[in-house]
Tab-separated table of C-alpha atoms in Angstrom:
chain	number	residue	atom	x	y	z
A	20	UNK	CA	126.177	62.640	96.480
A	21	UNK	CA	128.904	65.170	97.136
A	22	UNK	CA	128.191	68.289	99.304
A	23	UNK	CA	128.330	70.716	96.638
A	24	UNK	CA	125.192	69.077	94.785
A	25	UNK	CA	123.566	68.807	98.101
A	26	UNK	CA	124.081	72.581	98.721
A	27	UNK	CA	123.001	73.463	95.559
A	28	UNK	CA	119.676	71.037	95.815
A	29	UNK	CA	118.650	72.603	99.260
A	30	UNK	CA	119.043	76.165	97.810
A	31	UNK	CA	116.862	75.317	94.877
A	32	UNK	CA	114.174	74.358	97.539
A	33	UNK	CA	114.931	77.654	99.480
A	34	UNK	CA	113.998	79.304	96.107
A	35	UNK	CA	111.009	77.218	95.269
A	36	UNK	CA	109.661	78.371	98.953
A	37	UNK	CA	109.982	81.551	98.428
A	38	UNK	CA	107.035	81.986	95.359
A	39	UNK	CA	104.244	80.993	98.104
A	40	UNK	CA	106.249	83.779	100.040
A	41	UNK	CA	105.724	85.892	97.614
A	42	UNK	CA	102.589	85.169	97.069
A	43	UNK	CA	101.756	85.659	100.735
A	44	UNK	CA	103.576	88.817	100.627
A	45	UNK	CA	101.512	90.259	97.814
A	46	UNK	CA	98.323	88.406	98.524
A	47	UNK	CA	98.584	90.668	101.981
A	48	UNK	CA	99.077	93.737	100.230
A	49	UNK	CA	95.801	93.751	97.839
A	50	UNK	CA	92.748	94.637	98.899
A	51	UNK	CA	90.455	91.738	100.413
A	52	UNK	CA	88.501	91.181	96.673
A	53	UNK	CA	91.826	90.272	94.892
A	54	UNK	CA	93.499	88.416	97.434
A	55	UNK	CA	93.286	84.707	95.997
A	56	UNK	CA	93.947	86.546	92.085
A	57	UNK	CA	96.806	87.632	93.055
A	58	UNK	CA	97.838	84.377	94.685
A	59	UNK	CA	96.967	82.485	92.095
A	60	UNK	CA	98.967	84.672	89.117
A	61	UNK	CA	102.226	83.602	92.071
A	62	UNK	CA	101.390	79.633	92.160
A	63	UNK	CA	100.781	79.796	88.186
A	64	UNK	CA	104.482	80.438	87.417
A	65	UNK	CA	104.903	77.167	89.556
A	66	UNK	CA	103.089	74.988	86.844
A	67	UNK	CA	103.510	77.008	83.781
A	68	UNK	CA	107.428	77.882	84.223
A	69	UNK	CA	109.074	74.466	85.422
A	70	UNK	CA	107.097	72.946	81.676
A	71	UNK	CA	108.564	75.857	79.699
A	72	UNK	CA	112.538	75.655	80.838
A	73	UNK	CA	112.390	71.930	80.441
A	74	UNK	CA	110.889	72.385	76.745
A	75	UNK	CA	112.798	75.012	75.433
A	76	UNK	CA	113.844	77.679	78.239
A	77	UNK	CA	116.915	76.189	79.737
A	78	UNK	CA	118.173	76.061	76.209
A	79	UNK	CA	117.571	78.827	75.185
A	80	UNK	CA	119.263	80.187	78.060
A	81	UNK	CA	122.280	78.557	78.260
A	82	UNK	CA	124.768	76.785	75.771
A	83	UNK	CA	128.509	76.879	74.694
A	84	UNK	CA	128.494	77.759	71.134
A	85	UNK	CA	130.024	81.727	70.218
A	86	UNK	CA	127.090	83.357	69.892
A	87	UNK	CA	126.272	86.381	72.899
A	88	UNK	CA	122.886	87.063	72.253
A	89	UNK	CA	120.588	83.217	72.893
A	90	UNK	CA	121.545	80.046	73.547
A	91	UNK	CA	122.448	76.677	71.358
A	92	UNK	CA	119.441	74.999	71.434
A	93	UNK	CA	121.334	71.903	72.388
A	94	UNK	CA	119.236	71.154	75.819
A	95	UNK	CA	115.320	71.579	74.052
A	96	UNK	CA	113.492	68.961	75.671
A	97	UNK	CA	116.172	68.148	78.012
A	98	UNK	CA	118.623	66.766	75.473
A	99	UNK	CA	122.527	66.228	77.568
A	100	UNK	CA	120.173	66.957	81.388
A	101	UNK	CA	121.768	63.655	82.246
A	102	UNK	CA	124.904	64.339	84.275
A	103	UNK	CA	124.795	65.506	87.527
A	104	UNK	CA	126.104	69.030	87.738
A	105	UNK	CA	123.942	69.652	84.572
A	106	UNK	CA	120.939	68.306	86.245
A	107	UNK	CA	121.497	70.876	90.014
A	108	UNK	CA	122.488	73.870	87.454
A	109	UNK	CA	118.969	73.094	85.810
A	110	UNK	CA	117.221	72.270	88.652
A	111	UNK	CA	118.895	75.718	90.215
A	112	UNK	CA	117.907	77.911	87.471
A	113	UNK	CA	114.807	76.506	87.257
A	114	UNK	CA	113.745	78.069	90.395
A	115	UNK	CA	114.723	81.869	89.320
A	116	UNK	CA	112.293	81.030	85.736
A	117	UNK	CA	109.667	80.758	88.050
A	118	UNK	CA	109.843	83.860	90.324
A	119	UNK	CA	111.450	86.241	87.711
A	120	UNK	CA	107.872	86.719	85.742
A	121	UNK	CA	106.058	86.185	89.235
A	122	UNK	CA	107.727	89.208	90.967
A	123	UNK	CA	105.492	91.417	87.608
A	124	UNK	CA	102.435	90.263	88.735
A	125	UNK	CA	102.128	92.611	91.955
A	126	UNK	CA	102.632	95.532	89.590
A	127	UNK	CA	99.016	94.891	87.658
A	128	UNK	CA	97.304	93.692	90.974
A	129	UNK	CA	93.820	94.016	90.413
A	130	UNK	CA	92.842	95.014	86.656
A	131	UNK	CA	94.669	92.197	84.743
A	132	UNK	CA	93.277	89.123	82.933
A	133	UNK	CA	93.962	85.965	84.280
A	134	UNK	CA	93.910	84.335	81.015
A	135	UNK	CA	96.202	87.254	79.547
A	136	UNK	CA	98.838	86.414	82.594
A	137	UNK	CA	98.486	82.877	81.577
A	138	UNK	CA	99.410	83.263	78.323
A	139	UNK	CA	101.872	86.401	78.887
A	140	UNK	CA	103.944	84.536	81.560
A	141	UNK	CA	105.430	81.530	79.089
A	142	UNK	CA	106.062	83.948	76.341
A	143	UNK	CA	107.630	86.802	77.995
A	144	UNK	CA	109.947	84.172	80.284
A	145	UNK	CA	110.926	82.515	76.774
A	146	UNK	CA	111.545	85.505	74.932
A	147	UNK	CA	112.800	88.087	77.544
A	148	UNK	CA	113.847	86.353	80.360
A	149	UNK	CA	115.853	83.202	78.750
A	150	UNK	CA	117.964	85.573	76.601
A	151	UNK	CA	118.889	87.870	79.231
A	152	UNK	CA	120.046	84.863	81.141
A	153	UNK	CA	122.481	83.528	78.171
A	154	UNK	CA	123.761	87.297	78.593
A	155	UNK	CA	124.497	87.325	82.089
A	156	UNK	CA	125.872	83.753	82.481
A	157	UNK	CA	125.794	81.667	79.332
A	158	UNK	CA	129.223	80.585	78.396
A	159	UNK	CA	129.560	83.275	75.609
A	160	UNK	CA	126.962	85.858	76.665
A	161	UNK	CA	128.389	89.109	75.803
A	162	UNK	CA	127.753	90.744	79.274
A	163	UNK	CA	129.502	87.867	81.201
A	164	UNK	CA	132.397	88.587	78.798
A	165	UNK	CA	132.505	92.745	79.049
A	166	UNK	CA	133.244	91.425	82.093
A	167	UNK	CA	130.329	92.674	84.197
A	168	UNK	CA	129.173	91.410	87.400
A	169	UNK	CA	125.789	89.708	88.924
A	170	UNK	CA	125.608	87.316	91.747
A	171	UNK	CA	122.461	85.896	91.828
A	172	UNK	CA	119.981	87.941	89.634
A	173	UNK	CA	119.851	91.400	90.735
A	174	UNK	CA	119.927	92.371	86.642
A	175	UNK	CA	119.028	89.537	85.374
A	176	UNK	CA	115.971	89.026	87.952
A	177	UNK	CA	115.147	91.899	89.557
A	178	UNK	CA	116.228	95.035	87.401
A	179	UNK	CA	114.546	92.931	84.145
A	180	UNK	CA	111.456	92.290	86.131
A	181	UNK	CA	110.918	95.399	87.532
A	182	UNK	CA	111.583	97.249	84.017
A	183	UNK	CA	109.134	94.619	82.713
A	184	UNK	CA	106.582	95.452	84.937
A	185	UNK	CA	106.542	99.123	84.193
A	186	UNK	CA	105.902	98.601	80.354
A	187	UNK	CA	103.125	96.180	81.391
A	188	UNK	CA	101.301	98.631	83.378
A	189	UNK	CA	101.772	101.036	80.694
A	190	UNK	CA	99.969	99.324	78.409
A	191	UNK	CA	97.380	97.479	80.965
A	192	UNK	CA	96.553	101.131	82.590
A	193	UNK	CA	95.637	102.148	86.125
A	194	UNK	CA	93.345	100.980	88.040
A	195	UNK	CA	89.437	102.197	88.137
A	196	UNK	CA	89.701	105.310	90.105
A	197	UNK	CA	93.611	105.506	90.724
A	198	UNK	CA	95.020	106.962	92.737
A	199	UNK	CA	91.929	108.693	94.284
A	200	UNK	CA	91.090	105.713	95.573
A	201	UNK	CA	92.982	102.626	96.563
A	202	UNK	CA	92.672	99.127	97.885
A	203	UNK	CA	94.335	99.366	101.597
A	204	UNK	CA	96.419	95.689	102.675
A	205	UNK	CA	94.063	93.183	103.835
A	206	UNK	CA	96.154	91.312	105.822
A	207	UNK	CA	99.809	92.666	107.128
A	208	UNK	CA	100.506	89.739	109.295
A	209	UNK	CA	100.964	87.673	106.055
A	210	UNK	CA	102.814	90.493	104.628
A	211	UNK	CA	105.035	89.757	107.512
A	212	UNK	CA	104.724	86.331	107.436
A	213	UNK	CA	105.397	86.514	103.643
A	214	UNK	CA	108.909	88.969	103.606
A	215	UNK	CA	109.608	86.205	106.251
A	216	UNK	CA	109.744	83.537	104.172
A	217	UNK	CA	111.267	85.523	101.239
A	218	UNK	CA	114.128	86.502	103.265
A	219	UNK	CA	114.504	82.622	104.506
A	220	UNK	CA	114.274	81.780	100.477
A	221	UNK	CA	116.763	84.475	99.812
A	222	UNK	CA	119.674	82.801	101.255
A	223	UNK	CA	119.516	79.700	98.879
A	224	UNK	CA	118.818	82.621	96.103
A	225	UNK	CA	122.596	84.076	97.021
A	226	UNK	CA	124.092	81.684	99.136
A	227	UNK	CA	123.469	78.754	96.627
A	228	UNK	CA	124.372	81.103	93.767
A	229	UNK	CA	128.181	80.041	94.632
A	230	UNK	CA	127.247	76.916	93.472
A	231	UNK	CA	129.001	75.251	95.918
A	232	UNK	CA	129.311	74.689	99.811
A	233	UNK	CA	132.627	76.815	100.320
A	234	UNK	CA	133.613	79.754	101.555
A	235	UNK	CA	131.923	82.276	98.830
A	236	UNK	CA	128.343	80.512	99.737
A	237	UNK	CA	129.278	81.403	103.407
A	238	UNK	CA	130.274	85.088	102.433
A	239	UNK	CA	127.177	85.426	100.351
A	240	UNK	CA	125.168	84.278	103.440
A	241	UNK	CA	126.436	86.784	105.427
A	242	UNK	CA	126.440	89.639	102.940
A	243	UNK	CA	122.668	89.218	102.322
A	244	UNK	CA	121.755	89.065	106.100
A	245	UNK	CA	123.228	92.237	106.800
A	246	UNK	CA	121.692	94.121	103.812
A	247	UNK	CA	118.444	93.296	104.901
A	248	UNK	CA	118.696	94.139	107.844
A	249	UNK	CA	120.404	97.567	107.022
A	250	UNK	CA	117.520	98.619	104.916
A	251	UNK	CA	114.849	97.500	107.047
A	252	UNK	CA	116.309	99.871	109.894
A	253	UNK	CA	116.889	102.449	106.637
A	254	UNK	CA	113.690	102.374	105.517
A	255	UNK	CA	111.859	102.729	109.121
A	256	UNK	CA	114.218	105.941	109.561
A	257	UNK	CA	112.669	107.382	106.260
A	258	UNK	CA	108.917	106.485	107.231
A	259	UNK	CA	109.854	108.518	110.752
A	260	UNK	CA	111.489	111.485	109.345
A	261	UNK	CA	108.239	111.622	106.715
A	262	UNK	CA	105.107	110.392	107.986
A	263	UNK	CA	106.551	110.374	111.672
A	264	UNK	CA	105.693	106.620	112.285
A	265	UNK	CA	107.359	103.743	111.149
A	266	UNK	CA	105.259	101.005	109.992
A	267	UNK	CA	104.826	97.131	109.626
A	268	UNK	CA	104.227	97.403	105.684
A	269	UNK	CA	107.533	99.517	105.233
A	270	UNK	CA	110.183	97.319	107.033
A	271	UNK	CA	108.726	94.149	105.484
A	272	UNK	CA	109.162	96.527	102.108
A	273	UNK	CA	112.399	97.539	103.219
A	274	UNK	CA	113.489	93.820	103.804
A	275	UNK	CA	112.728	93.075	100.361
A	276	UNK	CA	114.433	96.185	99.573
A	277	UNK	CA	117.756	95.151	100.999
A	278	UNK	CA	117.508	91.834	98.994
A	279	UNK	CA	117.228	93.096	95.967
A	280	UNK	CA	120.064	95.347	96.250
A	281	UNK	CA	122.733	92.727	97.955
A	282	UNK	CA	121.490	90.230	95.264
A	283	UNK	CA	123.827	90.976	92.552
A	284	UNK	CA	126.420	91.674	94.473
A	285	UNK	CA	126.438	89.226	97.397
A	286	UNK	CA	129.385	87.028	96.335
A	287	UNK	CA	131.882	90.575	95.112
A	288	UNK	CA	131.942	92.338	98.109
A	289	UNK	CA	132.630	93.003	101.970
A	290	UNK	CA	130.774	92.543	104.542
A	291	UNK	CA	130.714	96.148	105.959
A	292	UNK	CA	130.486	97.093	101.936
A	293	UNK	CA	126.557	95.065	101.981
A	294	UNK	CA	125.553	97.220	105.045
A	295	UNK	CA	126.120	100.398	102.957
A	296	UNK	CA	123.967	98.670	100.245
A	297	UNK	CA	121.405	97.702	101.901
A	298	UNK	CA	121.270	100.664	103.450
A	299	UNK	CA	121.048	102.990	101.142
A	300	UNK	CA	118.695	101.084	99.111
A	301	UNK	CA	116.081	100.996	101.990
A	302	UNK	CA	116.303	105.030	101.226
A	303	UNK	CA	116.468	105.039	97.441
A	304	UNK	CA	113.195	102.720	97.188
A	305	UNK	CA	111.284	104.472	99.488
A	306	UNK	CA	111.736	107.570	97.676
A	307	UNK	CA	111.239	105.649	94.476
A	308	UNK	CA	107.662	104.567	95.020
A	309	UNK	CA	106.570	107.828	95.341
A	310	UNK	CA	107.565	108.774	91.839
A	311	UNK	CA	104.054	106.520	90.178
A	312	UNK	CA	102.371	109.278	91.656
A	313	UNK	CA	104.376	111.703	89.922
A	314	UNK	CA	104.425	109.989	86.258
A	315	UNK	CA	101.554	108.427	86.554
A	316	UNK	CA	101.782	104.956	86.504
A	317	UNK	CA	99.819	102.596	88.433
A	318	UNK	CA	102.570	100.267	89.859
A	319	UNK	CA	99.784	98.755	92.464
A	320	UNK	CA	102.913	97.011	95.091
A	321	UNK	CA	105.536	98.914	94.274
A	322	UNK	CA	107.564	96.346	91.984
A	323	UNK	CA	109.146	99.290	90.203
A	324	UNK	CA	110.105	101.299	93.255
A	325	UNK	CA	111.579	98.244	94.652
A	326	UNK	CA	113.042	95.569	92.304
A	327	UNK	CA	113.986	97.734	89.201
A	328	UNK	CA	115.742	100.342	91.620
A	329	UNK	CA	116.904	98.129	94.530
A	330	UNK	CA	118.449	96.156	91.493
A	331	UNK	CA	120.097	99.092	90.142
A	332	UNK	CA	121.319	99.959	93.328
A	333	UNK	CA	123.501	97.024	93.881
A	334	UNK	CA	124.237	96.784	90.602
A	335	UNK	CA	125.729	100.110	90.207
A	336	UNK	CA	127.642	100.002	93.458
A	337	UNK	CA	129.590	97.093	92.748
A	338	UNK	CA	131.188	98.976	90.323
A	339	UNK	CA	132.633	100.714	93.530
A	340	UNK	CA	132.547	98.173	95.813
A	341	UNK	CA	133.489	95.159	94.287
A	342	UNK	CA	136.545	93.351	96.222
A	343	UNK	CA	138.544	90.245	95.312
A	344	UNK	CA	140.251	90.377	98.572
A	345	UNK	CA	137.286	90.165	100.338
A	346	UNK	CA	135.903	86.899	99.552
A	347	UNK	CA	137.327	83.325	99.446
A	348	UNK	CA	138.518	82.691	96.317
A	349	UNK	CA	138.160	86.175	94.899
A	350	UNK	CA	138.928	86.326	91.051
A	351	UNK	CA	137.077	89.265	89.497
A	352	UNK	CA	137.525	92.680	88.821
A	353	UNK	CA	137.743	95.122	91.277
A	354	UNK	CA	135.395	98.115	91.710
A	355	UNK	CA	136.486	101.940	91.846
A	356	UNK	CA	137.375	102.030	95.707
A	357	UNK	CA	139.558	98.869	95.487
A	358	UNK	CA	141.702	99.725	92.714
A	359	UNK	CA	139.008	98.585	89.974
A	360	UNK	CA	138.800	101.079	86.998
A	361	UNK	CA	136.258	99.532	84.018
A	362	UNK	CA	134.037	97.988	86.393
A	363	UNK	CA	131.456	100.703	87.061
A	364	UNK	CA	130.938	101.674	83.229
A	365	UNK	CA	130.321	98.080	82.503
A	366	UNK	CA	128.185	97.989	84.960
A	367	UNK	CA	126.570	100.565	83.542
A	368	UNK	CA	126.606	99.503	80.253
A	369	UNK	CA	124.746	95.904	81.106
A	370	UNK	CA	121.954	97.791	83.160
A	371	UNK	CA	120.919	99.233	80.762
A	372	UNK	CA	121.040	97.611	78.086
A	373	UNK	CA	119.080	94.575	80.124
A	374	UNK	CA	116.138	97.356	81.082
A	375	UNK	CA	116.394	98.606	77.176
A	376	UNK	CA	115.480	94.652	75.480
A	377	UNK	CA	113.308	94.305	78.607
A	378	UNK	CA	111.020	96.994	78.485
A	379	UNK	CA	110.522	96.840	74.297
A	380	UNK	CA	109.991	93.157	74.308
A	381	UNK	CA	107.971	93.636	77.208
A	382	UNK	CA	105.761	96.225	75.793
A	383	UNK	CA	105.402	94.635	72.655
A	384	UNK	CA	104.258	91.459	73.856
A	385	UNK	CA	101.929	93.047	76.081
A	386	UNK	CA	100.315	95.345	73.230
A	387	UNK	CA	100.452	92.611	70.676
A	388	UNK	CA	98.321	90.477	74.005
A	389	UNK	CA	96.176	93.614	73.869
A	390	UNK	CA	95.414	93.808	70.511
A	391	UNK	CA	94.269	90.029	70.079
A	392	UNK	CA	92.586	89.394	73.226
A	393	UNK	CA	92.447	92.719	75.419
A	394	UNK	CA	94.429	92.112	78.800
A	395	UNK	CA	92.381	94.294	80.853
A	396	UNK	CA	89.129	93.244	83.063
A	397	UNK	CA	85.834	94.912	82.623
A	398	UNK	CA	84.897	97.652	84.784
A	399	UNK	CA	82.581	95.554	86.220
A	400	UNK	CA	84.838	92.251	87.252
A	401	UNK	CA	87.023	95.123	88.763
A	402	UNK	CA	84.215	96.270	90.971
A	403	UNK	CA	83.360	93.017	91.782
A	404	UNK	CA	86.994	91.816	92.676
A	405	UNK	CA	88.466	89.151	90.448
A	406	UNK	CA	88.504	86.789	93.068
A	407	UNK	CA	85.265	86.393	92.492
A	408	UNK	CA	84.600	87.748	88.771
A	409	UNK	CA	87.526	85.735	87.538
A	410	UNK	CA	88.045	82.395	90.184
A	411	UNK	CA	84.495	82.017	91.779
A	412	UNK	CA	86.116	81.717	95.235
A	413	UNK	CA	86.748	84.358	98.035
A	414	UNK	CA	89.185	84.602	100.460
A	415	UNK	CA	86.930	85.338	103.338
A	416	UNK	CA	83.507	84.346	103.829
């Protein structure tokens, strides 16, 4: 087995880790009666997800034929997943079907169905998330040939599921008594234990995203290390200025923060270039959580303030900061400070045009849910908790 499949395999394992990470890192941040719920919407992506993309999602998502919009068809049920580079490129992607719709699920913490998740998870990652994919990296997806640029998933991934998740909550609604009251973090250590694990993950998530053990997978290592920690220190400054304190909660958010932002643009540019990305997003998504308080929308852990803008972040600024000279190999366009000129409107351009087909389809499937089986618990399973209502189990006895 050559080293480039090896790479590639231990990455997809880095990924796979990091969906109990998440789910420790959200499972921390709900209130003691949802805990397990919310752990369990996490670990569902794991079964449901992997079935789907062997079915149907992987070809939906991918293909050669000249079409921009979906895929071929040509790999349903794993038809041609025989050779080996098509088997660690399935295997790979694979991995980012199951956290993409698994990042929503903090947003409706607390109020949401498990049986509408169950059935909302396959059909949104079929119909939302496998298209957007075929646009971002399918051979004739008409984003990949504007040209725009995205790394790893900070459009694809994070900017689609954070947009997702704020047409979900729209239709789902806040929760009973927000934001007068609100469910405080039950357990911070496994927050921290959890943005521990996800930053671990998040180096196969960029690093591997070279798809291959050379010098860009090196660079992209080292790009999303200092991002993280950029915001993290970013993010602790704005909790001091404003609240006078930093705290445990924010520099774990801030972490996450980072990643998102470097995400897209981990492989395109410099080194010094990801500490000004990380660092301002630690400052832009601290500021942007505290706009569901101003428009209203229940966003319970902050999956809007955090993916959908640390995701625009870096996906904007690589239309400045994008450099070929930077990184091994380097054959893309150049952003605005390095000579670059189109980069930054088509940047632009495939932002939103992703959050556009993301938040309709996303809405639509959510009120057409809505409207044949209502997504929303009872008042009274809500009072309860839905670890118990909804999974007859609690997390502490």
């Amino acid at each position: 087995m050559d080293a480039d499949t090896v790479w590639v395999l231990i990455s997809a394992a880095l990924v796979m880790f990091m969906v109990p990470g998440l789910a420790l890192f959200y499972g921390g941040m709900v209130g003691k009666r949802n805990m397990l719920n919310m752990m369990n919407m996490n670990l569902y992506c794991l079964g449901v997800v992997p079935l789907l993309w062997a079915v149907a999602g992987f070809g939906f998502a991918s293909g050669d034929w000249s079409f921009p919009l979906f895929g071929d068809f040509d790999a349903f049920w794993l038809s041609g997943v025989d050779d080996v580079v098509v088997k660690r490129e399935f295997v790979f992607g694979l991995t980012f079907a199951v956290i993409t719709p698994a990042l929503i699920s903090g947003a409706v913490a607390g109020r949401m169905k498990f049986s509408a998740w169950a059935i909302f998870v396959p059909v949104w990652s079929f119909l939302v998330y496998s298209p957007v994919v075929y646009w971002i990296y399918g051979g004739e997806g008409w984003i990949a040939n504007l040209p725009a640029h995205d790394f790893a998933g900070g459009t694809a991934i994070h900017i689609n599921a954070g947009i997702a998740a704020l047409a979900l909550v729209l239709v789902l609604g806040p929760r009973r008594d927000w934001p007068n009251e609100v469910d405080f973090p039950n357990n911070l250590p496994l927050v921290l234990l959890g943005a521990g694990i996800l930053w671990f993950g998040w180096f196969g998530f960029n690093a591997g995203s070279a798809l291959a053990a050379d010098g860009r997978a090196a660079h992209a290592f080292l790009t999303t290390f200092l991002a993280a920690a950029a915001a993290l220190c970013t993010w602790m400054v704005a909790e001091i200025i404003k609240d006078g304190k930093p705290t445990a909660l924010g520099m774990a958010s801030g972490i996450v923060a980072g990643l998102v932002a470097i995400t897209p643009a981990a492989g395109f540019v410099g080194a010094m270039s990801s500490i000004v990305i990380g660092g301002l997003a630690g400052v832009v998504c601290y500021l942007a959580i505290g706009l569901k308080l101003r428009f209203r929308y229940d966003d319970s852990l902050d999956v809007v303030g955090i993916h959908m803008f640390g995701g625009v972040v870096g996906g904007v600024l690589i239309g400045l900061f994008a450099d070929s000279g930077a990184v091994e190999g380097g054959d893309f366009i150049n952003g605005i400070f390095y000579g670059g000129g189109e980069l930054l409107l088509n940047q632009i351009v495939s932002i939103l045009a992703v959050m556009a087909y993301s938040f309709v389809g996303t809405f639509l499937i959510a009120w057409v849910l809505n409207r044949w089986m209502t997504i929303r618990t009872s008042v009274e399973e809500e009072m309860i908790g839905l670890d118990t209502s909804l999974h007859a189990e609690t997390a502490y006895n």
